[in-house]
Short mmCIF file of C-alpha atoms in Angstrom, two decimals:
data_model
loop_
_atom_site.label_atom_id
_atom_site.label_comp_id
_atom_site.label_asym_id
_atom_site.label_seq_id
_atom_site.Cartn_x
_atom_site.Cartn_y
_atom_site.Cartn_z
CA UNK A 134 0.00 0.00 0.00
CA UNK A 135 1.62 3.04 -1.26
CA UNK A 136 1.80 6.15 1.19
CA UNK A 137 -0.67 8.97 1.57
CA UNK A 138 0.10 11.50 -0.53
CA UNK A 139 0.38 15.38 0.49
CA UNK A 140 2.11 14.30 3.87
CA UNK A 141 5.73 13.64 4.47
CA UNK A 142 6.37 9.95 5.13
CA UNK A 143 8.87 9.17 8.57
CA UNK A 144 11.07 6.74 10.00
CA UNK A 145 9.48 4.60 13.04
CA UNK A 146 11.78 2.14 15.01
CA UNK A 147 9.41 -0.16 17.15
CA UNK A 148 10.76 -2.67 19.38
CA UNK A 149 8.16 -5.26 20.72
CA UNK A 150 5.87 -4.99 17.72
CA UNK A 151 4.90 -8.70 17.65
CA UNK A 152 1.79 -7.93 19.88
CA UNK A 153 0.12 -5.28 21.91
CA UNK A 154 0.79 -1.93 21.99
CA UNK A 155 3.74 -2.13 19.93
CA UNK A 156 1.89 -3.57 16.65
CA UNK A 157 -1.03 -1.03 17.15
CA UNK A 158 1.33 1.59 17.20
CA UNK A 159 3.04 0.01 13.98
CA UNK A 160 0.22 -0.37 12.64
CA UNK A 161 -0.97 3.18 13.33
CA UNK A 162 2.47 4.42 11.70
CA UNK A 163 1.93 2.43 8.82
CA UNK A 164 -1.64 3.58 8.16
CA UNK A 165 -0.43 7.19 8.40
CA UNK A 166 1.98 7.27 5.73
CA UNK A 167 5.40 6.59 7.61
CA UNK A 168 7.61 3.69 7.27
CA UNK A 169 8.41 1.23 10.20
CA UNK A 170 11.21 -0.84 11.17
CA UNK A 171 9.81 -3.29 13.96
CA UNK A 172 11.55 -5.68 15.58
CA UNK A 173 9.92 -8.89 17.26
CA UNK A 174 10.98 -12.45 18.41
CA UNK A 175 8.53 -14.04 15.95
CA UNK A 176 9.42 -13.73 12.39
CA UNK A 177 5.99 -14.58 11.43
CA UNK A 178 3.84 -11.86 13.26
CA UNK A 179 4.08 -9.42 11.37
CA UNK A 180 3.34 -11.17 8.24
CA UNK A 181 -0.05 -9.71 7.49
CA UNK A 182 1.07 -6.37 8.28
CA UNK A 183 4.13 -6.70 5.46
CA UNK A 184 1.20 -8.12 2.93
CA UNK A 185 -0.25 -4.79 3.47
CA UNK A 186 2.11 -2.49 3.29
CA UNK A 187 5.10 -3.59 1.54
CA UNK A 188 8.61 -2.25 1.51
CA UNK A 189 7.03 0.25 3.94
CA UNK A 190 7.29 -2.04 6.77
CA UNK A 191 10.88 -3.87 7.25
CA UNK A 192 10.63 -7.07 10.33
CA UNK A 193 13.78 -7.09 11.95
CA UNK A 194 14.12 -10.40 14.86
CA UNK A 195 15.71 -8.79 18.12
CA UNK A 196 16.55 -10.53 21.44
CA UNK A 197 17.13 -7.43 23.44
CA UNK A 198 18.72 -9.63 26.52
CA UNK A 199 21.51 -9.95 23.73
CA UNK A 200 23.81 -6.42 23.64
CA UNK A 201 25.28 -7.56 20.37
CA UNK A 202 22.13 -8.31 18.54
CA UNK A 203 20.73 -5.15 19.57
CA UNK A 204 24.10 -3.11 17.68
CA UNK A 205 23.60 -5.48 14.96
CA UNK A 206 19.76 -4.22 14.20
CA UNK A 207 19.94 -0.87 15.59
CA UNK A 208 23.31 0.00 13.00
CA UNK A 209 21.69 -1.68 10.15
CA UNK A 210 18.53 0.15 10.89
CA UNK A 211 20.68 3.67 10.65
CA UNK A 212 22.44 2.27 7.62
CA UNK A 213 19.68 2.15 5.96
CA UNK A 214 18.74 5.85 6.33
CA UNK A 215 17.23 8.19 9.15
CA UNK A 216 15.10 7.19 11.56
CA UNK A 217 12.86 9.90 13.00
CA UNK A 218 10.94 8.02 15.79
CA UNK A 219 12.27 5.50 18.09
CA UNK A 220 9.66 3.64 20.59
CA UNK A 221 11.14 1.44 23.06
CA UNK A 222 8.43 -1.18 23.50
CA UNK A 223 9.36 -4.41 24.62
CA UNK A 224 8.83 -5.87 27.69
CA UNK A 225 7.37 -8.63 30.24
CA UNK A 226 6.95 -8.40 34.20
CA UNK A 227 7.79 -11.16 36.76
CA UNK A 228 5.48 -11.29 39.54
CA UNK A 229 6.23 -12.65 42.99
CA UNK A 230 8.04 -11.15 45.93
CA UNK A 231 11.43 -10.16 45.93
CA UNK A 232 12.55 -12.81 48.01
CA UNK A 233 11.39 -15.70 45.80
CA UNK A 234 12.72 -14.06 42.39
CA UNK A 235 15.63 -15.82 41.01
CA UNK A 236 19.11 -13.71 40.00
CA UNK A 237 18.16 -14.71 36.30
CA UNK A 238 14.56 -13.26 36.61
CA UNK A 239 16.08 -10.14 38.36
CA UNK A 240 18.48 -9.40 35.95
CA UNK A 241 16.24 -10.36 33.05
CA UNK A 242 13.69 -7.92 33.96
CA UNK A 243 16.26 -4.86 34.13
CA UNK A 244 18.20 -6.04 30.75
CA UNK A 245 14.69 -5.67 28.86
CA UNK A 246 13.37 -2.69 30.95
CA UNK A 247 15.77 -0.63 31.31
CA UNK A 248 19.55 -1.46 30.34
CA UNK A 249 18.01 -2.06 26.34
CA UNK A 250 15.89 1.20 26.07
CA UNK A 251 19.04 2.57 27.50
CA UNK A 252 21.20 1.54 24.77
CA UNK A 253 18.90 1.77 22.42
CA UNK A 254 18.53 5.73 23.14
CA UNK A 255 22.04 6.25 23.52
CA UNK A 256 22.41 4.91 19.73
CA UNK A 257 20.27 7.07 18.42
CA UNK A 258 21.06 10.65 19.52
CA UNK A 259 23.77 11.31 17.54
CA UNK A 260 22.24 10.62 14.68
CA UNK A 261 19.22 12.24 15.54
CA UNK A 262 21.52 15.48 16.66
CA UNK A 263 23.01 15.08 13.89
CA UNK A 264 19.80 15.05 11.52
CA UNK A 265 18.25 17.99 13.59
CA UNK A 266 16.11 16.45 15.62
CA UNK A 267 13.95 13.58 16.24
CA UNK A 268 11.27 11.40 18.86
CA UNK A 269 11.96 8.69 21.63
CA UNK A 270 9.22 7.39 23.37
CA UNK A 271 9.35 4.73 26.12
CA UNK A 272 6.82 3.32 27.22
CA UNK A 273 6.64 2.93 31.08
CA UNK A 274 3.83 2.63 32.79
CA UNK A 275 1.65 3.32 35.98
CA UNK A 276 4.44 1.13 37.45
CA UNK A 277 6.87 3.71 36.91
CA UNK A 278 5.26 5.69 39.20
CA UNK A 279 3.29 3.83 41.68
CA UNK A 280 4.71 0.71 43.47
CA UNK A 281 2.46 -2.26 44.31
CA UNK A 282 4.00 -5.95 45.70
CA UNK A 283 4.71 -8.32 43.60
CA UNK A 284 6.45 -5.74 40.78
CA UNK A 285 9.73 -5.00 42.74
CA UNK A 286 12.01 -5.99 39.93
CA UNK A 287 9.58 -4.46 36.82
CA UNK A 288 9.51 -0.88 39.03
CA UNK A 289 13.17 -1.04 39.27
CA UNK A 290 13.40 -1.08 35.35
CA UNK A 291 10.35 0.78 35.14
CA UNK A 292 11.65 3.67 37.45
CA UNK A 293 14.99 3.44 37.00
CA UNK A 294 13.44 4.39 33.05
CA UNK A 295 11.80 7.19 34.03
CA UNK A 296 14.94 8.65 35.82
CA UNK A 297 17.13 8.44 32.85
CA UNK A 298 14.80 9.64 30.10
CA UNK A 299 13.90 12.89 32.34
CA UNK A 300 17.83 13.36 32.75
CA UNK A 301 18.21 12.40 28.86
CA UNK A 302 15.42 14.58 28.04
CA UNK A 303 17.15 17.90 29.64
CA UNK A 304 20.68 16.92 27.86
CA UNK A 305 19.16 16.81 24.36
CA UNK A 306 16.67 19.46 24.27
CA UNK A 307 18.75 22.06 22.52
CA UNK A 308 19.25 20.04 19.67
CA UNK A 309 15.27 19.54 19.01
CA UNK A 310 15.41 15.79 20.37
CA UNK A 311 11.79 15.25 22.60
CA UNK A 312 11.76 11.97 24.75
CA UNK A 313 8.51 11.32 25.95
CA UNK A 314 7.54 8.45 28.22
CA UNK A 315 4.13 7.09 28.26
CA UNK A 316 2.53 5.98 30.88
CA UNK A 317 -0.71 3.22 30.42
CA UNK A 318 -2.79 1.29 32.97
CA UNK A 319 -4.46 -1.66 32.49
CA UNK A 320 -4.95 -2.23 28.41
CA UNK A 321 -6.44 -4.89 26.99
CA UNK A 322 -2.99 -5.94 24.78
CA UNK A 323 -2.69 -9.55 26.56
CA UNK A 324 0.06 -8.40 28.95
CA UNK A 325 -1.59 -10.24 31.61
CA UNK A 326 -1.94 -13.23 30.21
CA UNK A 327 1.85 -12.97 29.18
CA UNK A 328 3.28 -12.22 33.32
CA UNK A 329 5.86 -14.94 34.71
CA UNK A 330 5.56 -16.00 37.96
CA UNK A 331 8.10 -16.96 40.52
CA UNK A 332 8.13 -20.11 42.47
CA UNK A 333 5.46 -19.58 45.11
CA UNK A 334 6.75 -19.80 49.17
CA UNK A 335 4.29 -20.46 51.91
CA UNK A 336 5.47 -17.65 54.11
CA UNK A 337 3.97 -15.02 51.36
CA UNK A 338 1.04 -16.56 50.28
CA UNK A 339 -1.58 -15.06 52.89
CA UNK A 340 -0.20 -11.67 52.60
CA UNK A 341 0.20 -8.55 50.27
CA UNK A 342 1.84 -10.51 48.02
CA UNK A 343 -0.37 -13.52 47.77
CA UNK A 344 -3.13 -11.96 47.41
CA UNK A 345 -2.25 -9.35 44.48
CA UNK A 346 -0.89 -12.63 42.68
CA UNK A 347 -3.97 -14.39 42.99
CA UNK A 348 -5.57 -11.36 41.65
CA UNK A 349 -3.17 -10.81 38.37
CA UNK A 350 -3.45 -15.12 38.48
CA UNK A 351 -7.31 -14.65 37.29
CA UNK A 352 -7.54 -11.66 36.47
CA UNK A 353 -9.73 -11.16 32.93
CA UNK A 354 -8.84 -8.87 30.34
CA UNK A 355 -12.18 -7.90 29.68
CA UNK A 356 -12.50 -5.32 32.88
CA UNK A 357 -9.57 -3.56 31.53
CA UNK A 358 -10.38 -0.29 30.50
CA UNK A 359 -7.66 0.92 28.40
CA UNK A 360 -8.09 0.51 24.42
CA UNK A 361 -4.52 0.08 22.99
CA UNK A 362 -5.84 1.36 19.53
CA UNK A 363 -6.77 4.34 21.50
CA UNK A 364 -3.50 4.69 22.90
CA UNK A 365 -1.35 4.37 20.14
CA UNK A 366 -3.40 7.45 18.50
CA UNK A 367 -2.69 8.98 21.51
CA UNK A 368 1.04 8.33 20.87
CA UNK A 369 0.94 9.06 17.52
CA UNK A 370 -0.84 12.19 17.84
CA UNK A 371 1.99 13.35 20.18
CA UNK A 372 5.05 12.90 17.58
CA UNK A 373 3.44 15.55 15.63
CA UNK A 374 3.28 17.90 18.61
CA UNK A 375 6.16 20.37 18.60
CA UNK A 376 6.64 20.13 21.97
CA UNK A 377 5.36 17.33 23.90
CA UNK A 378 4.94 16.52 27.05
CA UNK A 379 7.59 14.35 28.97
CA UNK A 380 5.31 12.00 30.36
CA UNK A 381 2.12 10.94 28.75
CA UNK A 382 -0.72 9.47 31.37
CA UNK A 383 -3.29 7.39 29.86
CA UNK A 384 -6.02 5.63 31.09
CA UNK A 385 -9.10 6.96 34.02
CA UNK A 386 -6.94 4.17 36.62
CA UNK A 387 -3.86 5.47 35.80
CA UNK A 388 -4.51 9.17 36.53
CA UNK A 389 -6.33 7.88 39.19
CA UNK A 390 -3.24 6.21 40.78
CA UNK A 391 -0.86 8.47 39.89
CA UNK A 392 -2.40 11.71 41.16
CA UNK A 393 -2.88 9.30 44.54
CA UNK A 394 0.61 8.33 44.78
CA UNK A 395 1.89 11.91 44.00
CA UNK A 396 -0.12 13.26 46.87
CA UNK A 397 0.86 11.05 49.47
CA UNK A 398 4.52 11.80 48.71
CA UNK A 399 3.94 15.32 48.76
CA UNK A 400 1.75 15.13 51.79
CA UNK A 401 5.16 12.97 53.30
CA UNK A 402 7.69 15.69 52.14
CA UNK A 403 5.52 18.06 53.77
CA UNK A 404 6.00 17.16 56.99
CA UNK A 405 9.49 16.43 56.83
CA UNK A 406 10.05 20.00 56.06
CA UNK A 407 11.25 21.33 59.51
CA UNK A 408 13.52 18.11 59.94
CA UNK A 409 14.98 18.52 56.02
CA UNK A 410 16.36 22.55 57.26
CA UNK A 411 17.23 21.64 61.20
CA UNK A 412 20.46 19.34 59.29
CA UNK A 413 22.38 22.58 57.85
CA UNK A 414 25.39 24.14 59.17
CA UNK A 415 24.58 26.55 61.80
CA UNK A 416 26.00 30.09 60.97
#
């Protein structure tokens, strides 16, 4: 399918476009006019999307626990000319408490959620500097800014996210770079069908923790409010804003949360106030 005409056709790099939020956003991209390189771990999910859409869409297969795969895809994907928009996708949550995770499911969970959109980012700013300019979004969550059990290791990548892109954010802005991270709630893209879970323990299975697993354990899709079609217009809409916002909040439970969780830590800070001066030098 050839591209609109009468609108200037862009460069989208998607990673974790096999499902979700990541192929409606590809999709979205693709039925705009712009060209998408999306990577995925199955070749073949994409298929009907390349049928479509032609040499407009290129399927790249990307392991991002694998540093050297990630160069490999990320320089051939600037080799092949500029990229405009970069959307750091992918991603998975382990749920148990911290205690019962495994070093393998700890470190897996930052490698995906934080150390690859790191890397990722860091590839493309020169050339983006270099070009004049250009979009990274990452797409966080409510969990990057409200902490519930079972999530420890997914809010360290998810937070630890959040931190960097506001620092990147301020480093780049001269040079007409926006990072924007977006923030959904409960969407209807199959995440929770897709969680891991650790190896349950006895000693946490009548508390916090038990009971929020047993929760995500049968929890059904269809309550979930957020419509990831919705969203990725949302997304989309954004990349043509000339300035955006550096943090995107979607979804009623998300606001909801977040405006919750903000409070109570300002509410917190408040009262610390006196104690915060009383620990300067006295002059």
């Amino acid at each position: 399918m050839p591209a609109p005409s009468g609108r200037a056709s862009r460069h989208w790099f998607v990673t974790g476009a096999s499902g979700g939020l990541g192929r409606h956003l590809t999709e979205h991209a693709l039925r705009n006019g712009d060209r998408v390189t999306a990577t995925v771990r199955r070749p073949a999910a994409l298929e009907d999307l390349r049928e479509t859409y032609g040499d407009r869409l290129t399927v790249e297969i990307l392991d991002l626990t694998r540093p050297a795969d990630v160069d490999k895809v990320v320089g051939g994907t600037l080799r092949s000319g500029q990229v405009d928009i970069v959307v750091n996708n992918a991603g998975h949550a382990v749920v148990g408490a911290a205690e019962e995770m495994t070093v393998e499911q700890i470190r897996d969970q930052i490698e995906v959620l934080l150390l690859a959109p790191m890397m990722i980012t860091r590839a493309f700013l020169q050339p983006m500097r270099e070009q004049g300019g250009g979009r990274i979004i990452q797409i966080s969550s409510v969990g990057g800014q409200v902490g519930i059990p079972t999530h420890s290791s997914y809010h360290a990548g998810k937070w630890g996210l959040e931190g960097f892109t506001e620092s990147v954010s301020r480093e780049v802005s001269d040079f007409n770079i926006h990072l924007t991270l977006v923030e959904p709630g409960a969407t209807r893209t199959g995440f929770a069908s897709a969680l891991q879970y650790t190896t349950e323990t006895t000693v946490y299975r009548d508390n916090a923790v038990g009971r929020t697993r047993h929760y995500l354990e049968t929890a059904d899709e269809s309550v979930f409010t957020g419509d990831p079609a919705k969203l990725a217009a949302a997304i989309y809409d954004t990349t043509r804003h000339p300035r955006p916002p550096l943090r995107l909040t979607l979804g009623s439970d998300t606001y909801s949360a977040i405006h919750a969780a903000l409070t109570e830590r300002l509410t917190a800070l408040e009262t610390q106030k006196d104690l915060a001066e009383s620990v300067a030098f006295t002059h």
